[in-house]
Coordinates of C-alpha atoms and ligand atoms in Angstrom, one line a residue:
X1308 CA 28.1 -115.9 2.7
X1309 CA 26.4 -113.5 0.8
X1310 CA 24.8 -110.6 2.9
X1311 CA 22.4 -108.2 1.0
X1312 CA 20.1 -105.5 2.6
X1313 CA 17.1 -103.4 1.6
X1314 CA 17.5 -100.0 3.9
X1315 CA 14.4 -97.7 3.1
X1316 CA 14.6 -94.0 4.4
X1317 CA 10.7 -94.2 5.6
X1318 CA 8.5 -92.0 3.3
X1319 CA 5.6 -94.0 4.3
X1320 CA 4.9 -96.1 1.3
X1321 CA 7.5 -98.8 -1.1
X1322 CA 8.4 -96.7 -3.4
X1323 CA 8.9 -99.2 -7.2
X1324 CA 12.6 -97.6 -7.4
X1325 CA 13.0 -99.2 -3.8
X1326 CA 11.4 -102.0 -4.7
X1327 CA 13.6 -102.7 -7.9
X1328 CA 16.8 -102.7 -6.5
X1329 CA 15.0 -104.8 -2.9
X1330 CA 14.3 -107.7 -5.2
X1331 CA 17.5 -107.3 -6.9
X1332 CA 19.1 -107.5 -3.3
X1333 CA 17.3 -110.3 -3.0
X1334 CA 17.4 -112.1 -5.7
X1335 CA 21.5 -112.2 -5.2
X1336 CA 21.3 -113.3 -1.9
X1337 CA 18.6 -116.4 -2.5
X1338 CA 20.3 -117.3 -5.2
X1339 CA 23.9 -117.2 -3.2
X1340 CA 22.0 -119.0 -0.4
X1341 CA 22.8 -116.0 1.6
X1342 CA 20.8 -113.2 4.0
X1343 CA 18.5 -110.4 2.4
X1344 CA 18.2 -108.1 5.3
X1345 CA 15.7 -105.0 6.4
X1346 CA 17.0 -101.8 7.7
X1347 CA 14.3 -99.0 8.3
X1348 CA 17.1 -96.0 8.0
X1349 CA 14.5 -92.9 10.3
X1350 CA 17.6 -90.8 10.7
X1351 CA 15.7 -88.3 12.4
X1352 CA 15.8 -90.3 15.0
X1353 CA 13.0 -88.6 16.6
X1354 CA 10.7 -91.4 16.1
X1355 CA 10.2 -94.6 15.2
X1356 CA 8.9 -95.5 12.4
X1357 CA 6.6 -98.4 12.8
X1358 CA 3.7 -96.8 10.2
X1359 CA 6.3 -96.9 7.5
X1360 CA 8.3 -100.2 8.3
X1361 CA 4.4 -101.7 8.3
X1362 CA 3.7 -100.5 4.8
X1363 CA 7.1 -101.7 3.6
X1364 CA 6.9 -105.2 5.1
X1365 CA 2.8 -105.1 3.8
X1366 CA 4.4 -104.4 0.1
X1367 CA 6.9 -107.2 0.7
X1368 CA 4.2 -109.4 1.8
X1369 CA 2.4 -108.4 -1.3
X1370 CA 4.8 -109.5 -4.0
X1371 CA 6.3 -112.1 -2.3
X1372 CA 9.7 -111.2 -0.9
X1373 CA 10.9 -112.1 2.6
X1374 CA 13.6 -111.1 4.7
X1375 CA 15.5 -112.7 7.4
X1376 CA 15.6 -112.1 10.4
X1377 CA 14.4 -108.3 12.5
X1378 CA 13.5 -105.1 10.8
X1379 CA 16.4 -102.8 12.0
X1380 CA 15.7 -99.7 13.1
X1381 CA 18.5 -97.1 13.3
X1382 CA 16.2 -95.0 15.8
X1383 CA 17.3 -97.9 18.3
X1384 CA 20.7 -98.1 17.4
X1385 CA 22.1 -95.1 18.7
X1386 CA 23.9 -96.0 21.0
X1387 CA 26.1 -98.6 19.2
X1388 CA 26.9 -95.0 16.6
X1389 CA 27.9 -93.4 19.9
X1390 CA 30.3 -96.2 20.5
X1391 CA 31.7 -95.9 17.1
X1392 CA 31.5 -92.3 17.5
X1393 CA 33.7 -92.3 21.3
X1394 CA 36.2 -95.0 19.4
X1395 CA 37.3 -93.0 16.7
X1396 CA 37.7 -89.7 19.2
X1397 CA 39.7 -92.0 21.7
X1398 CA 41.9 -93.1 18.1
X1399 CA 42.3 -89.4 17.2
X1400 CA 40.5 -90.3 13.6
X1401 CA 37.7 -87.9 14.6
X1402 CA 37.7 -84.2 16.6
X1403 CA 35.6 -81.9 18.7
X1404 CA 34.9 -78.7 16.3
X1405 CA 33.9 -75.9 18.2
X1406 CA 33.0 -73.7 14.9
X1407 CA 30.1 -71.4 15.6
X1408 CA 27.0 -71.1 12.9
X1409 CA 28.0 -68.1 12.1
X1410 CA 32.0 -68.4 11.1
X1411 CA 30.6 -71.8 9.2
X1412 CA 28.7 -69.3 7.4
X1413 CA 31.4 -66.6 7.2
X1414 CA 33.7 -68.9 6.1
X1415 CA 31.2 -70.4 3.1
X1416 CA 30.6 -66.6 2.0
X1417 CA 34.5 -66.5 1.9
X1418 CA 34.8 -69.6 -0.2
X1419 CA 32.3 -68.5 -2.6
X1420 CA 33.4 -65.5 -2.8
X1421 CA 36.6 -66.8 -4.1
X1422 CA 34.6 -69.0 -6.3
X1423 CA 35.8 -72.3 -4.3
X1424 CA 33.5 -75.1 -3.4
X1425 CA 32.2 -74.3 0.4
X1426 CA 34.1 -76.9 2.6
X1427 CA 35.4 -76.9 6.1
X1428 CA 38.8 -75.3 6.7
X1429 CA 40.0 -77.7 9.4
X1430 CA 40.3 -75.2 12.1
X1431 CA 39.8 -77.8 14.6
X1432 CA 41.6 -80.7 13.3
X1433 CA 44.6 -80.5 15.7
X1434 CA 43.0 -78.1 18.2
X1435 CA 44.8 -78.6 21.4
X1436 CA 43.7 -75.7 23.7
X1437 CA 41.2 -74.6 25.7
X1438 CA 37.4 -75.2 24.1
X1439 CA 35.8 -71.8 23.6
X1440 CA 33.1 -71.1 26.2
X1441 CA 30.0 -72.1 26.1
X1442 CA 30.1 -73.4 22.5
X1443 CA 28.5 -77.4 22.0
X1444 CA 31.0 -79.2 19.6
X1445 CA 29.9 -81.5 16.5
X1446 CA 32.1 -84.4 16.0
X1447 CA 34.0 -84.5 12.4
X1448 CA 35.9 -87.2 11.1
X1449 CA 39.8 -87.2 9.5
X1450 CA 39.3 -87.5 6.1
X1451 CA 42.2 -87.7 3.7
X1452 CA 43.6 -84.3 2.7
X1453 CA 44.5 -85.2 -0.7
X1454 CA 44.4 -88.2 -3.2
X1455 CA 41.3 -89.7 -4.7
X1456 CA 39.1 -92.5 -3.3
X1457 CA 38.1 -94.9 -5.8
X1458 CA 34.7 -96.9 -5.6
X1459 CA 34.9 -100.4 -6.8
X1460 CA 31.4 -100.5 -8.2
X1461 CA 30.1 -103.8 -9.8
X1462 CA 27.9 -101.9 -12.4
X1463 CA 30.2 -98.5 -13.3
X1464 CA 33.4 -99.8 -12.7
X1465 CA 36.1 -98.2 -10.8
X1466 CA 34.8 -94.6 -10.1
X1467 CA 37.8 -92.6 -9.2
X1468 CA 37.1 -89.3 -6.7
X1469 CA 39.2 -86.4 -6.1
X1470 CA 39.6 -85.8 -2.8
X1471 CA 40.0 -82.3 -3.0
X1472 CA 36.8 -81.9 -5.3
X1473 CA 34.1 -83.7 -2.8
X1474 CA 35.0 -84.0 0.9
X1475 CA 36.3 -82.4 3.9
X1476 CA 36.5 -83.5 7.2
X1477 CA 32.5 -84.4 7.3
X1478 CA 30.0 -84.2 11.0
X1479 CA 29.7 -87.5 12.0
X1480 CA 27.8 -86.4 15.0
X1481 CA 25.8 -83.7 15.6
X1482 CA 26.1 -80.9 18.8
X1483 CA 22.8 -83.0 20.4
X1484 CA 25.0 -86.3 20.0
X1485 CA 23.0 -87.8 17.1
X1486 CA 25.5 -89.6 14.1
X1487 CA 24.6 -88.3 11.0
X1488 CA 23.1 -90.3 7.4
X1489 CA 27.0 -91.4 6.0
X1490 CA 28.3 -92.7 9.2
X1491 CA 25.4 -94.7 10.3
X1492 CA 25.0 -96.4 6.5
X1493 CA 28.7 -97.8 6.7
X1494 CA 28.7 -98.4 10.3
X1495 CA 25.3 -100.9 9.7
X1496 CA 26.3 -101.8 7.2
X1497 CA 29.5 -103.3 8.7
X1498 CA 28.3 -104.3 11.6
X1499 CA 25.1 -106.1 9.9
X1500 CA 27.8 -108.3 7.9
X1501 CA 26.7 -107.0 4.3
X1502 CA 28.9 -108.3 2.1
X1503 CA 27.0 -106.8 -1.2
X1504 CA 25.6 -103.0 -1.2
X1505 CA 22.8 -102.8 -4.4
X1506 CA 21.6 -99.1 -4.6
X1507 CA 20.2 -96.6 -6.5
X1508 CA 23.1 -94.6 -8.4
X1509 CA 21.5 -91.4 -6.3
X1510 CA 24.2 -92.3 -3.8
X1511 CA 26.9 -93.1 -5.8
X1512 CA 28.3 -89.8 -4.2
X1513 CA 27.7 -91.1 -0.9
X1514 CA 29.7 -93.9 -1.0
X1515 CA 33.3 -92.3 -1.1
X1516 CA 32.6 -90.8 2.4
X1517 CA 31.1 -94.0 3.6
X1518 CA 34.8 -95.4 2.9
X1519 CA 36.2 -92.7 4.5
X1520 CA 34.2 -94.5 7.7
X1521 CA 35.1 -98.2 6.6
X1522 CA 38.8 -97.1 6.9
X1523 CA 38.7 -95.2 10.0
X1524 CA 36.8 -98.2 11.9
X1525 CA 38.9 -101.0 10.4
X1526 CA 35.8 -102.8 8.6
X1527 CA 35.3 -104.3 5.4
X1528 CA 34.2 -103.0 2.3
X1529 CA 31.4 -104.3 0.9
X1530 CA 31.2 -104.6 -2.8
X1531 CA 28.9 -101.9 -4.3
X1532 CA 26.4 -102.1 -7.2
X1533 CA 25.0 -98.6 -7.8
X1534 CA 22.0 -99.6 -10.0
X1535 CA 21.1 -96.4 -12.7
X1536 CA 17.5 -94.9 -12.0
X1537 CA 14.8 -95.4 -13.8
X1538 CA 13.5 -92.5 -16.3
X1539 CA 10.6 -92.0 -18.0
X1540 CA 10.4 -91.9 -21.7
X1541 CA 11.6 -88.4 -21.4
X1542 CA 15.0 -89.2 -19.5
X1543 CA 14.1 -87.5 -16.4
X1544 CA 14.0 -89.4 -13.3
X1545 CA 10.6 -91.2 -12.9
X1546 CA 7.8 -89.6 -10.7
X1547 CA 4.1 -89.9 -9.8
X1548 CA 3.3 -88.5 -13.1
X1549 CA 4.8 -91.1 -15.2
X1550 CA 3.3 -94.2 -13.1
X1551 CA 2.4 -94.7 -9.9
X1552 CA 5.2 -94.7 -7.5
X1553 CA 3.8 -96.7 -4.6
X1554 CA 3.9 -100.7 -4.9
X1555 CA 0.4 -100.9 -3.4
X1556 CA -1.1 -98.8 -6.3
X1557 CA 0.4 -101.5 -8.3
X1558 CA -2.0 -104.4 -6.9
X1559 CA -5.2 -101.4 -6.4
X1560 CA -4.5 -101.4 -10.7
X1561 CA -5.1 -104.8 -10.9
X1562 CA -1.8 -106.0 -11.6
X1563 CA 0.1 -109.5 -10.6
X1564 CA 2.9 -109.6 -7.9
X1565 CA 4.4 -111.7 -10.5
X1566 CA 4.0 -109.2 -13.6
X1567 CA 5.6 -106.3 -11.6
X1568 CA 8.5 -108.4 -10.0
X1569 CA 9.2 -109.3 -14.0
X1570 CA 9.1 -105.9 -14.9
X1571 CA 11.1 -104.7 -12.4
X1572 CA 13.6 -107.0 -12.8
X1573 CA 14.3 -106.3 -16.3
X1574 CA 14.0 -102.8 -15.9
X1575 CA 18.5 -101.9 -15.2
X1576 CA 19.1 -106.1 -15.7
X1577 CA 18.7 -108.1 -18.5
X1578 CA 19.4 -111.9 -20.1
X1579 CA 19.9 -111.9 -23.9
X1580 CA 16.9 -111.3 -25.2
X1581 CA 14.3 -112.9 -22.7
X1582 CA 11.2 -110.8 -21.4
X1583 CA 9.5 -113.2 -19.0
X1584 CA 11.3 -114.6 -16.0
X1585 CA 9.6 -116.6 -13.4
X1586 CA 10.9 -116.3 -9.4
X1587 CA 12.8 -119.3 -10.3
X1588 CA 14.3 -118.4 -13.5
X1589 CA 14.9 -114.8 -11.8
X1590 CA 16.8 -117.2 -9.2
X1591 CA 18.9 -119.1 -11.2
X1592 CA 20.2 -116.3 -13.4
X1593 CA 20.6 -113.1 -11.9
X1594 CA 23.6 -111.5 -11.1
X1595 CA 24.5 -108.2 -10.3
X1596 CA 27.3 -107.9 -12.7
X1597 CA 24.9 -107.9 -15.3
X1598 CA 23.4 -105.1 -14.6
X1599 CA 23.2 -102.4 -17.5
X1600 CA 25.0 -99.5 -16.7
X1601 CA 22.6 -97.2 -18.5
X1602 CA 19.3 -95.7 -17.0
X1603 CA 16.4 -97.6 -17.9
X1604 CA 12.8 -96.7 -19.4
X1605 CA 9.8 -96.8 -17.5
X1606 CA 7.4 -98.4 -19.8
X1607 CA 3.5 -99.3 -19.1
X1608 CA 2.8 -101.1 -22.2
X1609 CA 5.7 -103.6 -21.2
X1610 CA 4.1 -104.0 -18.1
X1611 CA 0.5 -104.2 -19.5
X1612 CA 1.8 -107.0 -21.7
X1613 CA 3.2 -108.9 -19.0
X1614 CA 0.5 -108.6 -17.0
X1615 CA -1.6 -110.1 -19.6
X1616 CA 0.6 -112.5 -19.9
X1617 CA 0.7 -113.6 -16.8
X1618 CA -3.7 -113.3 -16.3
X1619 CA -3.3 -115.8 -19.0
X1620 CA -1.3 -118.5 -17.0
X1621 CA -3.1 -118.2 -13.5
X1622 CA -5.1 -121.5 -13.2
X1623 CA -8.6 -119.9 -12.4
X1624 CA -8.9 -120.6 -8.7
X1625 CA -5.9 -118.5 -8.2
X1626 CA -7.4 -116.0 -10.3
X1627 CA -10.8 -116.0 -8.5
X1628 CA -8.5 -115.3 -5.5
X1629 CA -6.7 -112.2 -6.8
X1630 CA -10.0 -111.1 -8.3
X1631 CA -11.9 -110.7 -4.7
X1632 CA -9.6 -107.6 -4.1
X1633 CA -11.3 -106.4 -6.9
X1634 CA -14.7 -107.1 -5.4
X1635 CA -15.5 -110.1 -7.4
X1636 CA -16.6 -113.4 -5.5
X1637 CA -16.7 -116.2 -7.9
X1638 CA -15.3 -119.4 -6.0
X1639 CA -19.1 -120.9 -5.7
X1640 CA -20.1 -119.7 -9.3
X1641 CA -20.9 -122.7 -11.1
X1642 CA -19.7 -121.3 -14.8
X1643 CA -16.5 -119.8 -13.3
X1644 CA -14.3 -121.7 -15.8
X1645 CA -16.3 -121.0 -18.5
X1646 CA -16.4 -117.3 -17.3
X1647 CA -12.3 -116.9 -16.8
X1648 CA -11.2 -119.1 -19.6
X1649 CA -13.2 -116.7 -21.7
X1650 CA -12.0 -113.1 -19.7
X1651 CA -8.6 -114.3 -19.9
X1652 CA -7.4 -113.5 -23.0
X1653 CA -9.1 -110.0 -23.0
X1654 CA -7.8 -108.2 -20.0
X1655 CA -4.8 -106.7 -19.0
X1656 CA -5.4 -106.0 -15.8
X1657 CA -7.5 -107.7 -12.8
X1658 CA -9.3 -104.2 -13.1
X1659 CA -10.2 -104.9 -16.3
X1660 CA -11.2 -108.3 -15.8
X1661 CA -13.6 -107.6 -13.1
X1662 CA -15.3 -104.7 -14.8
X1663 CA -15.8 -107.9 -17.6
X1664 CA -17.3 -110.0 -15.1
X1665 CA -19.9 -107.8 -14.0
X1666 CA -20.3 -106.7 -17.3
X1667 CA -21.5 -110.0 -18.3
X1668 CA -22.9 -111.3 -14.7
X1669 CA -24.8 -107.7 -14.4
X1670 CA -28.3 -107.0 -16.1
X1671 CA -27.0 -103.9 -18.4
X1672 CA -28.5 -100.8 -16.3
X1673 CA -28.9 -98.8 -20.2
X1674 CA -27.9 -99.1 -23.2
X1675 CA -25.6 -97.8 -25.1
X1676 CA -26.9 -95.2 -27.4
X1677 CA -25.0 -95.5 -30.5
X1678 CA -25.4 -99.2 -30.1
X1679 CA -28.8 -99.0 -30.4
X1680 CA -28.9 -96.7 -33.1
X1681 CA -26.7 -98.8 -34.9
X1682 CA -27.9 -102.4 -34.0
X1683 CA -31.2 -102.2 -33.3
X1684 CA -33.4 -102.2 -36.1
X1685 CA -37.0 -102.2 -37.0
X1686 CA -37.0 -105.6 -37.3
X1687 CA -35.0 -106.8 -34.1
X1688 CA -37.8 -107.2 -32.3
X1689 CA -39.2 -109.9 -34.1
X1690 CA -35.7 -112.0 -34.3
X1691 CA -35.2 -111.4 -30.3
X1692 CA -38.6 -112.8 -29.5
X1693 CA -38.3 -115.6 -32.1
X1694 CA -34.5 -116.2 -30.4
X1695 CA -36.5 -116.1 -26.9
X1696 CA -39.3 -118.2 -27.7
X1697 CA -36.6 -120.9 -29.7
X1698 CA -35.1 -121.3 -26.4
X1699 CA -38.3 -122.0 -24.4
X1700 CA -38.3 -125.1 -26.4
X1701 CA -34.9 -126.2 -27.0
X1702 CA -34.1 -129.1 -24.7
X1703 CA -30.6 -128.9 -23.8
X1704 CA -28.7 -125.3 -23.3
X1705 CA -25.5 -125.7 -21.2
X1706 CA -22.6 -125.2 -23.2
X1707 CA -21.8 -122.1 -25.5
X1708 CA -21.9 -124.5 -28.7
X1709 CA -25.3 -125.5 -28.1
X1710 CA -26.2 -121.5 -27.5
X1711 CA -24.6 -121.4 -31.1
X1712 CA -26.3 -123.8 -32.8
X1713 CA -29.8 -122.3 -31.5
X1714 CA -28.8 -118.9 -32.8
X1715 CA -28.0 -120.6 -35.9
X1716 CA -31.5 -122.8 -36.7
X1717 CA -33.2 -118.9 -35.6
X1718 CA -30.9 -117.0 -38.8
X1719 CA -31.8 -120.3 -40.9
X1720 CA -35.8 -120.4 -40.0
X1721 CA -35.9 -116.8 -40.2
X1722 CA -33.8 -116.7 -43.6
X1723 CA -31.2 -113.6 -42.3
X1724 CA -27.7 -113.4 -41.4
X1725 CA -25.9 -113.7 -38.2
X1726 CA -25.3 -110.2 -37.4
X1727 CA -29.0 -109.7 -38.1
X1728 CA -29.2 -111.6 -34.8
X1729 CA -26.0 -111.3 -33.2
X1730 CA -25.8 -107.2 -32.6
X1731 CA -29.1 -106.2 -31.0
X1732 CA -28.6 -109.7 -29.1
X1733 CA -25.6 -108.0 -27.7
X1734 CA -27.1 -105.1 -26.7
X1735 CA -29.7 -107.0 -24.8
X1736 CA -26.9 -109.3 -23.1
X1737 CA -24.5 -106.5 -22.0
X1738 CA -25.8 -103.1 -23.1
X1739 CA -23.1 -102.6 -25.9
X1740 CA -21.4 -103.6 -29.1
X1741 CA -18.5 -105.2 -27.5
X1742 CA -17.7 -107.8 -24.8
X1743 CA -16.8 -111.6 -25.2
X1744 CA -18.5 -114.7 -27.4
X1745 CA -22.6 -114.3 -27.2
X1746 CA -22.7 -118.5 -26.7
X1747 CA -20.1 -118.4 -23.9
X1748 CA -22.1 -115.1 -22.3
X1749 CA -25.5 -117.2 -22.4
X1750 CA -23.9 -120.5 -21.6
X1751 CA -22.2 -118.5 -18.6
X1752 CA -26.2 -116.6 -17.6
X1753 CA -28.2 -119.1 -18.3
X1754 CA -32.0 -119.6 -19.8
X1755 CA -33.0 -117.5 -17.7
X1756 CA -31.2 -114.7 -17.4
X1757 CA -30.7 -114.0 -21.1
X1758 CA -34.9 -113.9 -21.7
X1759 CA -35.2 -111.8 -18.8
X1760 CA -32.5 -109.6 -20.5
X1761 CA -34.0 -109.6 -23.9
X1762 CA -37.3 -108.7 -22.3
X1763 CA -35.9 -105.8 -20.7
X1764 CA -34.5 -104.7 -24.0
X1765 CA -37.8 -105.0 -26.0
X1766 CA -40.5 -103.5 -22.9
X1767 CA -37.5 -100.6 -22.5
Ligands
LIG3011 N1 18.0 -94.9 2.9 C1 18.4 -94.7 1.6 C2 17.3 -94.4 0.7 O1 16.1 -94.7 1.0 C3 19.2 -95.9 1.0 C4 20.5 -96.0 1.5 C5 21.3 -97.1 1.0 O2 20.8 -98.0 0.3 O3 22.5 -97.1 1.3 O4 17.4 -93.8 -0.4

């Protein structure tokens, strides 16, 4: 069976990296019919971390994803690392070092003095006498002296390390008894039963020490998919300037669990050339060995689009759902289709659609001034109050075509073209030059509404 995990360090928020390669975890382990597990990795150990595990699980919620089973939190492991810790001592695979702060530092001055890379001498690796007084010991673990430790990585290939060029006998346990970061990733990892690591390439250099513990313990290594980060259209690594970095922004923006899962997906894994994946597609066809071993581009047009795309396929009651987030209630409206079917097309975001909606639902408080200037003329007046008067007596007025076909006996009575008509119209109805079809904005208002709007315009 296929065993994936998500194991956040707790910053108090999903960050979109973590969430990337989360639903890549996941996706590989639905789609296997396997386990997509949470571990909540509060190393510190000095609390734990309910606030941030919340806001993770709230994210998760959010876009869709679940996990089986209990969050794990390290903080209330730590006695199963001291087991693993007290095993390897009683095997002789790990050591009591009794190395002061000060000769740790003495000894890195050395080393760099020399020019070498600062590591620990292994002064205590076969110490047999008598402890030094008074002097708390860290636990280190036998790492190979020599050789190179190669990481089988679904994405990079084999990465080959030198031994001599990146480890020395690491602390896998502090002087206050507390396992350090390495040693409790492999030993959960193990233990948990994950079969399938999918990380961030950030700890690509983590990993050969992790083996160094997989080996010492007797456990299985998993496979490992170190997923490149993603960059901004500069190349650098992706931060808060380039997008938001929180997945909850993400839904405050106004965009679809559905468009950033998409996004995400494609951004480090692709399918030929397809853009738009559904959960199910995502489901059927992903697989880690496809993912591209380059870094990829953080891209907000992209996601825009796909947004848009997916505002457009959300039957309207679903959309009248997402859009109460955004402080619109339309469920009870009785044009609501009329209303979405015509908003659809035009926004990108939920943001944008509900600034629409109360655009067009809204009396405009003023008017644009260099709408006016340009659309209002002398003899605007005149048309509005003929339009206003034509539909006091016009017997039926529901649907947008029959707004249309009263604006068009008013420009053939009064002899004038449509924009005659149509622009200080417009103004009345939403304050501005721009916005959606006049017919569908009247047909959505009503009678009513767009006299008492036209009014306002001409007493202003
Ligand atoms: N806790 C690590 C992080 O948040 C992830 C460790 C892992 O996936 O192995 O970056």
């Amino acid at each position: 069976m296929i065993v994936t995990r998500f194991a956040p360090s707790p910053t108090g928020y999903l960050h979109i990296g973590g969430l990337r390669t989360a639903l890549l975890s996941y996706l590989w382990a639905r789609r296997n019919g396997g386990k997509f597990l949470l571990r909540i990795e509060d190393t510190d150990f000095s609390r734990n971390d309910e606030a941030a595990a919340r806001a993770i699980v709230e994210a998760f919620k959010w876009v869709g994803l679940e996990h089986d089973g209990e969050i794990a939190y390290q903080s209330s492991r730590l006695a199963i690392y001291q087991e693993h810790v007290q095993k390897l001592l009683d095997e002789g695979k790990a050591y009591r070092c009794y190395m002061s702060r000060e000769e740790l530092d003495a000894l890195r001055e050395e080393q760099m003095g020399r020019k070498e890379r600062a590591k620990y001498d292994n002064r205590y690796r076969d110490f047999t006498g008598t402890p030094p007084q008074g002097r708390e010991a860290v636990i280190r673990i036998k790492a190979p002296l020599e050789g190179t430790i190669t990481v089988q990585d679904g994405v990079k290939g084999d990465v080959v390390f030198n031994v001599a060029d990146i480890l020395d006998d690491f602390i896998i346990a502090r002087s206050d008894g507390t396992p350090t970061y390495n040693f409790v990733v492999a030993v959960d990892d193990a233990l948990m039963g994950v079969t399938d690591v999918i990380r961030g390439d950030d700890h690509l250099s983590n990993t050969p020490k992790q083996i160094v513990v997989y080996d010492a313990l007797g456990f299985t290594i998993p496979k490992f998919f170190h997923v490149p980060m993603i960059h901004n259209s500069e190349g650098k690594k992706l931060s808060k300037r380039d997008g938001a970095t929180d997945v909850m922004m993400y839904k405050t923006m106004g965009y679809t669990p559905q468009a950033l899962l998409n996004f995400l997906v494609r951004l480090g894994w692709s399918h030929g050339d397809q853009e738009i994946f559904s959960m199910e597609e995502m489901l059927s066809l992903f697989d880690p060995s496809h993912i591209n071993r380059s870094a990829s581009v953080y891209n907000t047009d992209k996601l825009d689009w796909l947004n848009s795309h997916y505002l457009k396929n959300t039957p309207n009651e679903a959309l009248c759902a997402l859009l109460e987030f955004h402080g619109v209630m339309l469920m009870d409206h009785d044009k609501r289709e009329i209303l979405l079917d015509a908003l659809k097309d035009r926004a990108k975001t939920l943001v944008e659609m509900a600034t629409l909606v109360s655009e067009i639902l809204v009396t405009p408080a003023s008017y644009d001034e260099g709408a006016l200037k340009k659309g209002f003329k002398a003899e605007s007046r005149e048309i509005l109050a003929t339009f206003s008067d034509a539909m006091s007596s016009a017997s039926e007025l529901h649907l947008p075509t029959d707004y249309h076909h009263l604006m068009e006996s008013v420009v053939t009575q009064l002899g004038i073209g449509f924009g005659k008509i149509g622009q200080p119209l417009r103004i009345a109805l939403m304050g501005k030059l721009s916005g959606p079809g006049l017919d569908t904005v009247m047909a959505i208002i009503g009678v009513e509404a767009t006299q008492e709007r036209i009014a306002a315009l001409l007493n202003r």
